[in-house]
Short mmCIF file of C-alpha atoms in Angstrom, two decimals:
data_model
loop_
_atom_site.label_atom_id
_atom_site.label_comp_id
_atom_site.label_asym_id
_atom_site.label_seq_id
_atom_site.Cartn_x
_atom_site.Cartn_y
_atom_site.Cartn_z
CA MET A 1 -20.35 8.89 -29.25
CA GLN A 2 -19.35 9.37 -32.88
CA PHE A 3 -16.77 11.56 -34.60
CA LYS A 4 -18.71 14.26 -36.44
CA HIS A 5 -16.13 15.46 -38.96
CA ALA A 6 -14.88 13.94 -42.18
CA PRO A 7 -11.39 12.43 -41.86
CA ALA A 8 -9.99 14.82 -44.45
CA ALA A 9 -11.19 17.81 -42.42
CA VAL A 10 -9.01 17.02 -39.39
CA SER A 11 -5.25 17.26 -38.93
CA ALA A 12 -2.84 17.33 -35.98
CA VAL A 13 0.15 19.61 -35.43
CA PHE A 14 2.38 19.53 -32.34
CA ASP A 15 3.26 23.23 -32.22
CA ASP A 16 1.69 24.84 -29.13
CA PRO A 17 4.28 25.85 -26.49
CA ASN A 18 1.60 26.85 -23.98
CA LEU A 19 -0.20 23.53 -23.53
CA VAL A 20 0.40 20.98 -20.78
CA SER A 21 -1.24 17.57 -20.44
CA THR A 22 -0.83 17.19 -16.68
CA ALA A 23 -1.88 20.43 -15.03
CA GLY A 24 -2.63 18.49 -11.85
CA LEU A 25 1.10 18.27 -11.18
CA VAL A 26 0.90 21.90 -10.05
CA PRO A 27 -0.97 21.18 -6.79
CA MET A 28 0.62 17.72 -6.44
CA LEU A 29 4.19 19.02 -6.43
CA ARG A 30 3.14 21.89 -4.20
CA LEU A 31 1.80 19.27 -1.79
CA ALA A 32 5.04 17.27 -2.02
CA ARG A 33 7.11 20.37 -1.33
CA SER A 34 4.97 21.38 1.65
CA ALA A 35 5.60 17.88 3.03
CA GLY A 36 9.33 18.56 2.74
CA LEU A 37 10.11 15.93 0.11
CA ASP A 38 12.68 17.96 -1.80
CA GLY A 39 14.33 19.37 1.31
CA LEU A 40 14.55 15.99 3.03
CA ALA A 41 16.01 14.35 -0.08
CA GLN A 42 18.52 17.17 -0.55
CA SER A 43 19.73 17.00 3.05
CA ARG A 44 19.69 13.23 3.61
CA LEU A 45 20.77 11.68 0.30
CA SER A 46 24.53 11.38 -0.16
CA VAL A 47 24.64 9.85 -3.65
CA PRO A 48 28.22 10.47 -4.79
CA ALA A 49 29.77 12.39 -7.70
CA ASP A 50 27.88 14.50 -10.20
CA LYS A 51 25.15 11.85 -10.47
CA GLY A 52 23.93 12.78 -6.96
CA ALA A 53 23.96 16.55 -7.46
CA ASN A 54 20.65 18.31 -6.79
CA ALA A 55 19.21 15.13 -5.25
CA GLY A 56 16.10 16.92 -4.02
CA ALA A 57 15.18 18.20 -7.48
CA LYS A 58 15.81 14.80 -9.09
CA VAL A 59 13.67 13.00 -6.51
CA MET A 60 10.88 15.50 -7.14
CA ALA A 61 11.20 14.94 -10.90
CA LEU A 62 11.00 11.14 -10.54
CA VAL A 63 7.96 11.37 -8.28
CA ALA A 64 6.33 13.86 -10.67
CA GLY A 65 6.82 11.47 -13.58
CA MET A 66 5.25 8.64 -11.59
CA LEU A 67 2.31 10.85 -10.67
CA ALA A 68 1.85 11.64 -14.36
CA GLY A 69 1.77 7.92 -15.23
CA ALA A 70 5.40 7.00 -15.97
CA ASP A 71 6.29 3.35 -15.35
CA SER A 72 9.78 3.42 -16.86
CA ILE A 73 12.71 5.80 -17.00
CA ASP A 74 12.04 6.70 -20.65
CA ASP A 75 8.49 7.69 -19.67
CA MET A 76 9.97 10.59 -17.67
CA ASN A 77 9.88 12.46 -20.99
CA VAL A 78 6.25 13.20 -20.11
CA LEU A 79 7.68 16.08 -18.02
CA ARG A 80 9.30 17.75 -21.04
CA HIS A 81 6.56 18.99 -23.33
CA GLY A 82 4.68 22.20 -24.13
CA GLY A 83 4.62 24.67 -21.29
CA MET A 84 6.07 22.36 -18.60
CA GLY A 85 9.30 24.36 -18.63
CA ARG A 86 7.32 27.50 -17.76
CA LEU A 87 5.54 25.80 -14.85
CA PHE A 88 8.41 23.81 -13.37
CA ASP A 89 12.14 24.19 -12.94
CA ARG A 90 14.67 21.40 -13.63
CA THR A 91 12.63 19.03 -15.75
CA TYR A 92 15.51 16.60 -16.12
CA ALA A 93 16.10 14.36 -19.11
CA PRO A 94 15.33 10.66 -18.57
CA SER A 95 19.02 9.79 -19.05
CA THR A 96 19.98 12.07 -16.16
CA LEU A 97 17.37 10.55 -13.86
CA GLY A 98 18.43 7.04 -14.88
CA SER A 99 22.07 7.80 -14.05
CA PHE A 100 20.97 9.18 -10.69
CA LEU A 101 19.10 5.96 -9.82
CA ARG A 102 21.93 3.70 -10.95
CA ALA A 103 24.34 5.55 -8.63
CA PHE A 104 22.38 4.36 -5.58
CA ARG A 105 23.85 1.82 -3.17
CA PHE A 106 22.09 0.02 -0.33
CA GLY A 107 22.92 2.78 2.15
CA HIS A 108 21.41 5.39 -0.15
CA VAL A 109 18.23 3.32 -0.44
CA ARG A 110 18.00 3.31 3.36
CA GLN A 111 18.47 7.08 3.32
CA LEU A 112 15.60 7.29 0.85
CA ASP A 113 13.51 5.08 3.18
CA ALA A 114 14.02 7.70 5.89
CA VAL A 115 12.95 10.45 3.48
CA ALA A 116 9.78 8.51 2.57
CA SER A 117 8.77 7.87 6.20
CA ARG A 118 9.31 11.49 7.23
CA THR A 119 7.41 12.73 4.20
CA LEU A 120 4.49 10.49 5.18
CA VAL A 121 4.51 11.88 8.71
CA ASN A 122 4.39 15.42 7.30
CA LEU A 123 1.56 14.46 4.94
CA ALA A 124 -0.39 13.10 7.91
CA SER A 125 -0.24 16.54 9.48
CA ALA A 126 -1.71 18.06 6.30
CA ALA A 127 -4.60 15.60 5.98
CA PRO A 128 -6.12 12.93 8.24
CA LEU A 129 -4.65 9.93 6.42
CA LEU A 130 -5.56 7.58 9.28
CA GLN A 131 -8.86 8.67 10.82
CA VAL A 132 -9.12 6.74 14.08
CA GLN A 133 -12.39 6.56 15.98
CA PRO A 134 -12.23 6.54 19.81
CA GLY A 135 -10.93 3.16 20.91
CA GLU A 136 -10.31 1.98 17.33
CA ARG A 137 -7.19 0.09 16.31
CA VAL A 138 -4.98 0.93 13.36
CA MET A 139 -4.60 -2.18 11.17
CA LEU A 140 -1.08 -2.90 9.96
CA ASP A 141 -0.91 -5.40 7.10
CA LEU A 142 2.33 -7.04 6.03
CA ASP A 143 2.71 -9.04 2.83
CA ASP A 144 5.05 -9.52 -0.08
CA THR A 145 4.43 -9.74 -3.81
CA ILE A 146 6.42 -10.79 -6.86
CA ILE A 147 7.02 -8.11 -9.49
CA GLN A 148 7.51 -9.93 -12.76
CA VAL A 149 10.49 -9.02 -14.93
CA HIS A 150 11.68 -10.29 -18.29
CA GLY A 151 15.18 -11.03 -19.50
CA TYR A 152 18.30 -12.17 -17.70
CA LYS A 153 20.05 -8.88 -16.96
CA LYS A 154 17.96 -7.82 -13.96
CA GLN A 155 20.12 -8.11 -10.84
CA GLY A 156 18.47 -10.28 -8.20
CA ALA A 157 15.70 -11.57 -10.45
CA SER A 158 14.89 -15.26 -10.09
CA PHE A 159 12.01 -17.66 -9.75
CA GLY A 160 10.32 -17.37 -6.36
CA TYR A 161 7.42 -19.08 -4.64
CA SER A 162 4.99 -17.99 -7.36
CA GLY A 163 6.95 -19.67 -10.16
CA VAL A 164 7.35 -16.31 -11.91
CA ARG A 165 10.69 -14.68 -12.66
CA GLY A 166 10.84 -11.42 -10.76
CA LEU A 167 11.86 -9.49 -7.69
CA ASN A 168 10.17 -9.66 -4.29
CA ALA A 169 8.67 -6.50 -2.80
CA LEU A 170 7.71 -6.49 0.89
CA ILE A 171 5.00 -3.92 1.66
CA ALA A 172 3.55 -2.79 5.01
CA THR A 173 0.32 -0.77 5.01
CA ALA A 174 -1.82 0.95 7.63
CA SER A 175 -5.59 1.49 7.47
CA THR A 176 -8.67 2.03 9.60
CA SER A 177 -12.37 1.39 9.14
CA THR A 178 -12.83 4.84 7.57
CA SER A 179 -9.43 5.38 5.94
CA ALA A 180 -7.96 3.74 2.86
CA PRO A 181 -4.51 2.13 3.24
CA VAL A 182 -1.31 4.14 3.18
CA ILE A 183 2.11 2.53 2.87
CA LEU A 184 4.35 2.82 5.92
CA GLY A 185 7.27 0.69 4.78
CA GLN A 186 8.69 -1.15 1.79
CA ARG A 187 11.68 -3.28 0.86
CA LEU A 188 12.79 -4.81 -2.44
CA ARG A 189 14.43 -8.24 -2.24
CA GLN A 190 15.70 -10.96 -4.54
CA GLY A 191 13.05 -13.01 -6.30
CA LYS A 192 13.98 -16.24 -4.51
CA THR A 193 13.96 -14.62 -1.07
CA GLY A 194 11.75 -16.23 1.55
CA SER A 195 8.86 -14.06 2.69
CA PRO A 196 9.97 -13.62 6.34
CA LYS A 197 13.50 -12.42 5.52
CA GLY A 198 13.87 -8.88 6.84
CA ALA A 199 10.24 -8.76 7.99
CA ALA A 200 11.19 -8.07 11.61
CA ARG A 201 13.24 -5.04 10.55
CA ILE A 202 10.44 -3.54 8.50
CA VAL A 203 7.90 -4.18 11.30
CA GLY A 204 10.06 -2.20 13.70
CA ASP A 205 10.40 0.62 11.17
CA VAL A 206 6.69 0.91 10.41
CA LEU A 207 5.72 0.87 14.10
CA ALA A 208 8.14 3.74 14.71
CA THR A 209 6.62 5.65 11.78
CA LEU A 210 3.10 4.98 13.05
CA HIS A 211 3.99 6.26 16.51
CA ARG A 212 5.28 9.48 14.94
CA MET A 213 2.05 9.86 12.98
CA HIS A 214 -0.08 9.31 16.10
CA PRO A 215 2.00 10.31 19.10
CA GLY A 216 0.56 9.42 22.49
CA SER A 217 -2.04 6.95 21.18
CA SER A 218 -2.98 4.43 23.89
CA VAL A 219 -4.65 1.91 21.56
CA ARG A 220 -2.37 -0.87 20.37
CA PRO A 221 -2.24 -1.34 16.59
CA LEU A 222 -2.87 -4.81 15.16
CA LEU A 223 -0.37 -6.45 12.81
CA ARG A 224 -2.00 -8.88 10.37
CA ALA A 225 -0.01 -11.31 8.22
CA ASP A 226 -0.20 -14.74 6.63
CA SER A 227 1.55 -17.93 7.72
CA ALA A 228 4.83 -17.03 5.98
CA PHE A 229 5.43 -14.44 8.72
CA TYR A 230 4.55 -16.70 11.65
CA GLY A 231 7.91 -16.63 13.36
CA HIS A 232 9.34 -15.37 16.63
CA ALA A 233 11.40 -12.63 14.97
CA THR A 234 8.40 -10.91 13.34
CA VAL A 235 5.85 -11.56 16.09
CA GLY A 236 8.30 -10.70 18.87
CA THR A 237 9.30 -7.43 17.21
CA ALA A 238 5.64 -6.42 16.82
CA ILE A 239 4.84 -7.14 20.48
CA LYS A 240 7.99 -5.39 21.67
CA GLY A 241 7.01 -2.38 19.55
CA GLY A 242 3.63 -2.10 21.27
CA ALA A 243 1.40 -3.91 18.78
CA ASP A 244 -0.85 -6.96 18.92
CA VAL A 245 -0.63 -9.62 16.21
CA SER A 246 -3.05 -11.67 14.13
CA VAL A 247 -0.98 -14.12 12.10
CA THR A 248 -2.04 -17.25 10.24
CA VAL A 249 -0.32 -20.37 11.60
CA ARG A 250 0.98 -23.46 9.87
CA MET A 251 -0.73 -26.79 10.60
CA ASN A 252 2.04 -28.26 12.72
CA PRO A 253 1.43 -30.96 15.39
CA ALA A 254 0.97 -28.42 18.20
CA VAL A 255 -1.73 -26.57 16.24
CA LYS A 256 -3.49 -29.80 15.26
CA THR A 257 -3.52 -30.94 18.89
CA ALA A 258 -5.01 -27.62 19.99
CA ILE A 259 -7.74 -27.85 17.32
CA ALA A 260 -8.59 -31.41 18.36
CA SER A 261 -9.17 -30.20 21.93
CA ILE A 262 -12.06 -27.92 20.90
CA PRO A 263 -15.39 -29.48 22.00
CA ASP A 264 -18.15 -30.09 19.45
CA ASP A 265 -20.39 -27.46 21.07
CA GLY A 266 -17.63 -24.84 20.98
CA TRP A 267 -18.15 -23.96 17.33
CA GLU A 268 -20.14 -20.90 16.27
CA THR A 269 -21.66 -20.30 12.83
CA ILE A 270 -20.40 -17.13 11.15
CA GLU A 271 -21.36 -14.85 8.29
CA TYR A 272 -19.35 -16.13 5.36
CA PRO A 273 -19.51 -15.86 1.56
CA ASN A 274 -22.76 -17.44 0.29
CA ALA A 275 -24.23 -17.52 3.81
CA ILE A 276 -28.02 -17.08 4.14
CA ARG A 277 -29.68 -15.25 7.01
CA ASP A 278 -32.67 -17.06 8.54
CA GLU A 279 -35.30 -14.36 9.08
CA ALA A 280 -37.18 -16.46 11.65
CA THR A 281 -34.26 -17.04 14.01
CA GLY A 282 -31.96 -14.20 12.92
CA ARG A 283 -29.06 -16.65 12.62
CA TRP A 284 -26.73 -17.24 9.70
CA ILE A 285 -27.07 -20.53 7.85
CA SER A 286 -23.55 -21.16 6.70
CA LYS A 287 -21.06 -23.95 6.23
CA ALA A 288 -18.34 -22.01 8.10
CA GLU A 289 -17.87 -22.08 11.87
CA VAL A 290 -15.31 -20.61 14.23
CA ALA A 291 -13.99 -21.48 17.65
CA GLU A 292 -10.95 -20.63 19.72
CA VAL A 293 -8.66 -22.14 22.31
CA PRO A 294 -5.84 -20.69 24.46
CA PHE A 295 -2.48 -21.18 22.81
CA ILE A 296 1.19 -20.55 23.59
CA ALA A 297 3.24 -19.84 20.51
CA PHE A 298 6.89 -20.83 20.06
CA ARG A 299 6.99 -23.44 22.83
CA SER A 300 10.35 -24.68 21.62
CA ARG A 301 12.04 -21.41 22.57
CA LYS A 302 13.06 -20.07 25.96
CA ILE A 303 10.26 -19.41 28.41
CA ALA A 304 10.83 -15.66 28.16
CA GLU A 305 10.42 -15.82 24.37
CA ARG A 306 7.14 -17.73 24.34
CA VAL A 307 4.02 -15.75 23.49
CA GLU A 308 0.64 -16.38 25.07
CA GLY A 309 -2.49 -15.73 23.07
CA ARG A 310 -5.49 -17.31 21.36
CA LEU A 311 -5.74 -19.76 18.50
CA VAL A 312 -8.83 -18.85 16.47
CA VAL A 313 -9.92 -21.60 14.08
CA ARG A 314 -12.32 -21.46 11.16
CA ARG A 315 -13.57 -24.77 9.78
CA ILE A 316 -15.28 -25.46 6.45
CA PRO A 317 -16.72 -28.84 5.34
CA ASP A 318 -14.28 -30.66 3.09
CA LEU A 319 -16.54 -32.05 0.35
CA ASN A 320 -15.57 -34.36 -2.47
CA PRO A 321 -16.29 -32.28 -5.60
CA ASN A 322 -16.97 -35.47 -7.57
CA LYS A 323 -19.64 -36.70 -5.16
CA VAL A 324 -21.55 -33.60 -4.12
CA GLU A 325 -24.94 -35.33 -4.30
CA GLN A 326 -23.90 -38.19 -2.02
CA PRO A 327 -23.52 -37.23 1.68
CA THR A 328 -20.45 -38.39 3.59
CA LEU A 329 -20.62 -41.01 6.33
CA PHE A 330 -19.13 -38.51 8.80
CA ASP A 331 -18.22 -34.85 8.55
CA THR A 332 -14.68 -33.85 7.61
CA TYR A 333 -13.44 -30.26 7.71
CA ARG A 334 -10.71 -28.03 6.42
CA HIS A 335 -9.31 -25.89 9.22
CA HIS A 336 -7.82 -22.41 8.92
CA ALA A 337 -6.20 -21.15 12.10
CA PHE A 338 -4.50 -17.93 13.14
CA PHE A 339 -2.76 -16.82 16.32
CA THR A 340 -3.72 -13.53 17.94
CA THR A 341 -2.73 -11.68 21.10
CA THR A 342 -5.84 -9.48 21.19
CA ASP A 343 -7.91 -9.43 24.38
CA LYS A 344 -10.96 -11.68 24.05
CA HIS A 345 -13.11 -9.16 25.94
CA LYS A 346 -12.25 -6.45 23.39
CA MET A 347 -12.44 -8.66 20.30
CA GLY A 348 -14.49 -11.85 20.47
CA THR A 349 -14.00 -14.97 18.38
CA VAL A 350 -16.26 -13.96 15.50
CA ALA A 351 -14.93 -10.39 15.42
CA ALA A 352 -11.33 -11.63 15.49
CA ASP A 353 -11.99 -13.95 12.54
CA LYS A 354 -13.69 -11.22 10.51
CA THR A 355 -10.90 -8.77 11.31
CA HIS A 356 -8.22 -11.24 10.29
CA ARG A 357 -9.90 -12.01 6.95
CA ALA A 358 -9.81 -8.28 6.14
CA HIS A 359 -6.02 -8.66 5.82
CA ALA A 360 -6.72 -9.23 2.11
CA ILE A 361 -6.94 -5.43 1.70
CA VAL A 362 -3.16 -5.39 1.22
CA GLU A 363 -3.65 -7.21 -2.09
CA GLN A 364 -5.52 -4.17 -3.37
CA VAL A 365 -2.46 -2.04 -2.64
CA HIS A 366 -0.25 -4.49 -4.54
CA ALA A 367 -2.60 -4.30 -7.52
CA ASP A 368 -2.67 -0.50 -7.32
CA LEU A 369 1.13 -0.25 -7.41
CA LYS A 370 1.42 -2.73 -10.29
CA ALA A 371 -1.15 -0.74 -12.26
CA GLY A 372 1.19 2.24 -12.03
CA PRO A 373 4.96 2.71 -11.62
CA LEU A 374 5.53 -0.91 -10.55
CA ALA A 375 4.24 -2.22 -13.85
CA HIS A 376 7.97 -2.49 -14.55
CA LEU A 377 11.19 -2.36 -12.60
CA PRO A 378 12.98 -0.17 -15.11
CA SER A 379 16.67 -0.75 -14.39
CA GLY A 380 19.04 -3.67 -14.54
CA VAL A 381 20.66 -2.49 -11.30
CA PHE A 382 19.06 -3.88 -8.15
CA THR A 383 19.63 -0.79 -5.98
CA ALA A 384 18.17 1.45 -8.68
CA ASN A 385 15.01 -0.66 -8.65
CA SER A 386 14.99 -0.51 -4.85
CA ALA A 387 15.03 3.29 -5.01
CA TRP A 388 12.31 3.15 -7.68
CA LEU A 389 10.11 1.16 -5.27
CA VAL A 390 10.58 3.73 -2.49
CA LEU A 391 9.70 6.60 -4.83
CA THR A 392 6.66 4.65 -6.02
CA VAL A 393 5.48 4.48 -2.41
CA VAL A 394 6.02 8.23 -1.99
CA ALA A 395 3.89 8.87 -5.08
CA PHE A 396 1.21 6.48 -3.80
CA ASN A 397 0.96 8.28 -0.45
CA LEU A 398 0.87 11.65 -2.20
CA THR A 399 -2.10 10.61 -4.32
CA ARG A 400 -3.84 9.23 -1.24
CA THR A 401 -3.36 12.58 0.50
CA ALA A 402 -4.48 14.57 -2.54
CA GLY A 403 -7.67 12.53 -2.88
CA LEU A 404 -8.48 13.13 0.76
CA ILE A 405 -7.90 16.88 0.51
CA ALA A 406 -9.87 17.20 -2.73
CA ASP A 407 -12.86 15.08 -1.75
CA ARG A 408 -12.74 14.18 1.92
CA ALA A 409 -16.31 12.85 2.08
CA GLY A 410 -16.51 11.41 -1.44
CA ARG A 411 -15.13 8.58 -3.54
CA LEU A 412 -11.77 10.24 -4.22
CA ALA A 413 -10.86 9.90 -0.56
CA ARG A 414 -10.58 6.12 -1.07
CA ALA A 415 -9.89 6.06 -4.81
CA THR A 416 -7.08 4.17 -6.49
CA THR A 417 -4.03 5.91 -7.87
CA ALA A 418 -5.34 5.45 -11.42
CA THR A 419 -8.55 7.29 -10.53
CA ILE A 420 -6.70 10.16 -8.86
CA ARG A 421 -4.42 10.43 -11.87
CA ARG A 422 -7.34 10.45 -14.31
CA THR A 423 -9.44 13.00 -12.42
CA LEU A 424 -6.96 15.34 -10.71
CA ILE A 425 -3.56 15.01 -12.41
CA GLN A 426 -3.99 14.31 -16.12
CA VAL A 427 -5.97 17.50 -16.70
CA PRO A 428 -4.98 19.37 -19.89
CA ALA A 429 -4.44 23.11 -19.59
CA ARG A 430 -3.35 26.11 -21.62
CA LEU A 431 -1.00 28.59 -20.01
CA ALA A 432 -1.66 32.32 -20.25
CA ARG A 433 0.69 34.93 -18.79
CA SER A 434 -0.48 38.39 -17.74
CA ALA A 435 0.90 40.88 -15.22
CA ARG A 436 3.59 38.40 -14.15
CA GLN A 437 0.96 35.81 -13.30
CA ILE A 438 0.22 32.49 -14.95
CA THR A 439 -3.36 31.38 -15.44
CA LEU A 440 -4.19 27.76 -16.19
CA HIS A 441 -7.10 27.54 -18.60
CA LEU A 442 -8.66 24.14 -17.91
CA PRO A 443 -11.41 22.31 -19.82
CA GLU A 444 -14.89 23.71 -19.38
CA ALA A 445 -17.36 21.44 -17.57
CA TRP A 446 -14.60 19.20 -16.18
CA PRO A 447 -16.57 16.67 -14.08
CA TRP A 448 -14.16 16.92 -11.15
CA GLN A 449 -13.71 20.70 -11.20
CA THR A 450 -14.82 21.17 -7.58
CA ALA A 451 -12.33 18.61 -6.30
CA PHE A 452 -9.50 20.09 -8.38
CA ASP A 453 -10.29 23.63 -7.18
CA ARG A 454 -10.28 22.44 -3.55
CA LEU A 455 -6.90 20.72 -3.99
CA LEU A 456 -5.37 23.72 -5.78
CA THR A 457 -6.70 26.19 -3.21
CA THR A 458 -5.48 24.13 -0.26
CA THR A 459 -1.98 23.51 -1.60
CA HIS A 460 -1.51 27.12 -2.68
CA ALA A 461 -2.84 28.66 0.51
CA PRO A 462 -0.39 31.05 2.20
CA PRO A 463 1.40 29.71 5.26
CA PRO A 464 -0.28 30.37 8.62
CA ALA A 465 0.65 33.61 10.34
CA ALA A 466 3.33 33.28 12.98
CA THR A 467 2.08 33.58 16.56
CA SER A 468 4.13 35.13 19.29
#
C-alpha cells in the first residue's frame, strides 16, 4: 500500500463535531446496561461525599474508556471528542473519574466485586459464556501475576517472587472445551504478597458465582492451580464448595516416597511436545511418561482435615546438556507431580495429566489484561488501583460476551480483547440526525460489518413482551 497524493496536497483539521472514533461503544454500553452494570453500581457503591455521586454513571464511563482502549486515567479523554456528547450522557472529565477512584476504600472495592460478579451472572443469561456439554466439567483456573509499576509512590508496590517491582493480581477464570475463559474473581495485593494469601476467600467467591451462573448443575467443577496454592485452606475451601482439585505439589519427603513406590511397569508413555506417533503400532514415541499412586494430602493435620485423592506424576529424562551424545549409565528423571481428587474412572491418568497441563490457559488471560487496561496501574493509591482491576475485569467479560453475540460460531467468539476492540469497538462513524433519530454512517466495506450488525441488532432489540 502506498500513499497516492503529494504531501502538499493533504492537510488535517480537527473541526467535525459529528464524527466519533469508537462507534462500537453504542452496542457495548447498551449491553452493559442490559446486564445491570450502572444500576448495580448505583445501588451498591457507597463511596462518600461528592466524589461518589452518580456512581453508576462514573463506573459506566470508566468501563467505556477501557473498552475504547484507555490504560490510564488521562486516556479517559477518548470519551470526549466529536459527537460523543450527542451519543452518550455524562462523559466525565478524567480528573473527575480519578477523584472517584481515589475515594475508594477496601469496603468499596468489595462492593465493586459484588457488582462485577452480578454483572457477569446477568451477562451469562444474555449469551452462553460457558457452553457445557453433557457431563462436561467447568475448569476453574487460579493464578497470580505481577503487574509492573515504576517509581516509588505506588502504595503496596514492592519486589515480589518475580524480582520485578509491582503489585500482585490474583485472577480466577472459568472455561470449557468450547468456551474461552471468563473471569469470575480478582483481587489486587501487595507486590511482596505470597501467592496463597487470600486464595481460599477468592475460591469460595468464584464457586458461589459459578453456581449462580449454572444453577442446579450436578457436575463438579475442577479447580486447577500450581504448587503455590497447594495448601489446606485453598484445597479445603474448593472441596467444601463442591469442586474437585488438580493442584501441583511440592517435592516434599511424602511426595518423593510416593513416587518411589511406583513400579517400573506402571509408567505410560504420553503425547507430549516433540512426540512422534509410530504408524505401525499406533503408539507415541516420547520421552515423557505418566503414572499415578493413591495419596492422602495434608497428613500432618487432623484426620477430618486430610484429603484423599491421587498423585499423578509425569517424568522426563534428566539429560546433561553438555553430554547429549554420551548415554548415561542409568536413567535419571525429573518428576512433576500434582494432586487431584477426580474419580479415576471418569478421568484416567493420561487424561488427568493432559487436563492439568491445560491450566496454562490462565496465562493467556493475564497477557490479554496486560495488553489493555492493566498495561498500567494508573493511581498512586492502592484501593484506586484495586477498583481499576475490578473494572478491567468487567470490561474483559463484556468484550467476551460481545464477541460471542456478534460471531458465535466464528473467531470473534474466542478472540482477545484487542481483536474485539479493533473489529467491533474502534469503528469510526459520522452522526446524522433526522426526524429525531440518529444514524451512524460507518465505513463502507467494513470487513466485520456482519458481526457489528448482529451485535447492534441484539443489544438494541426491544425487551420481550410481558406474559401473564
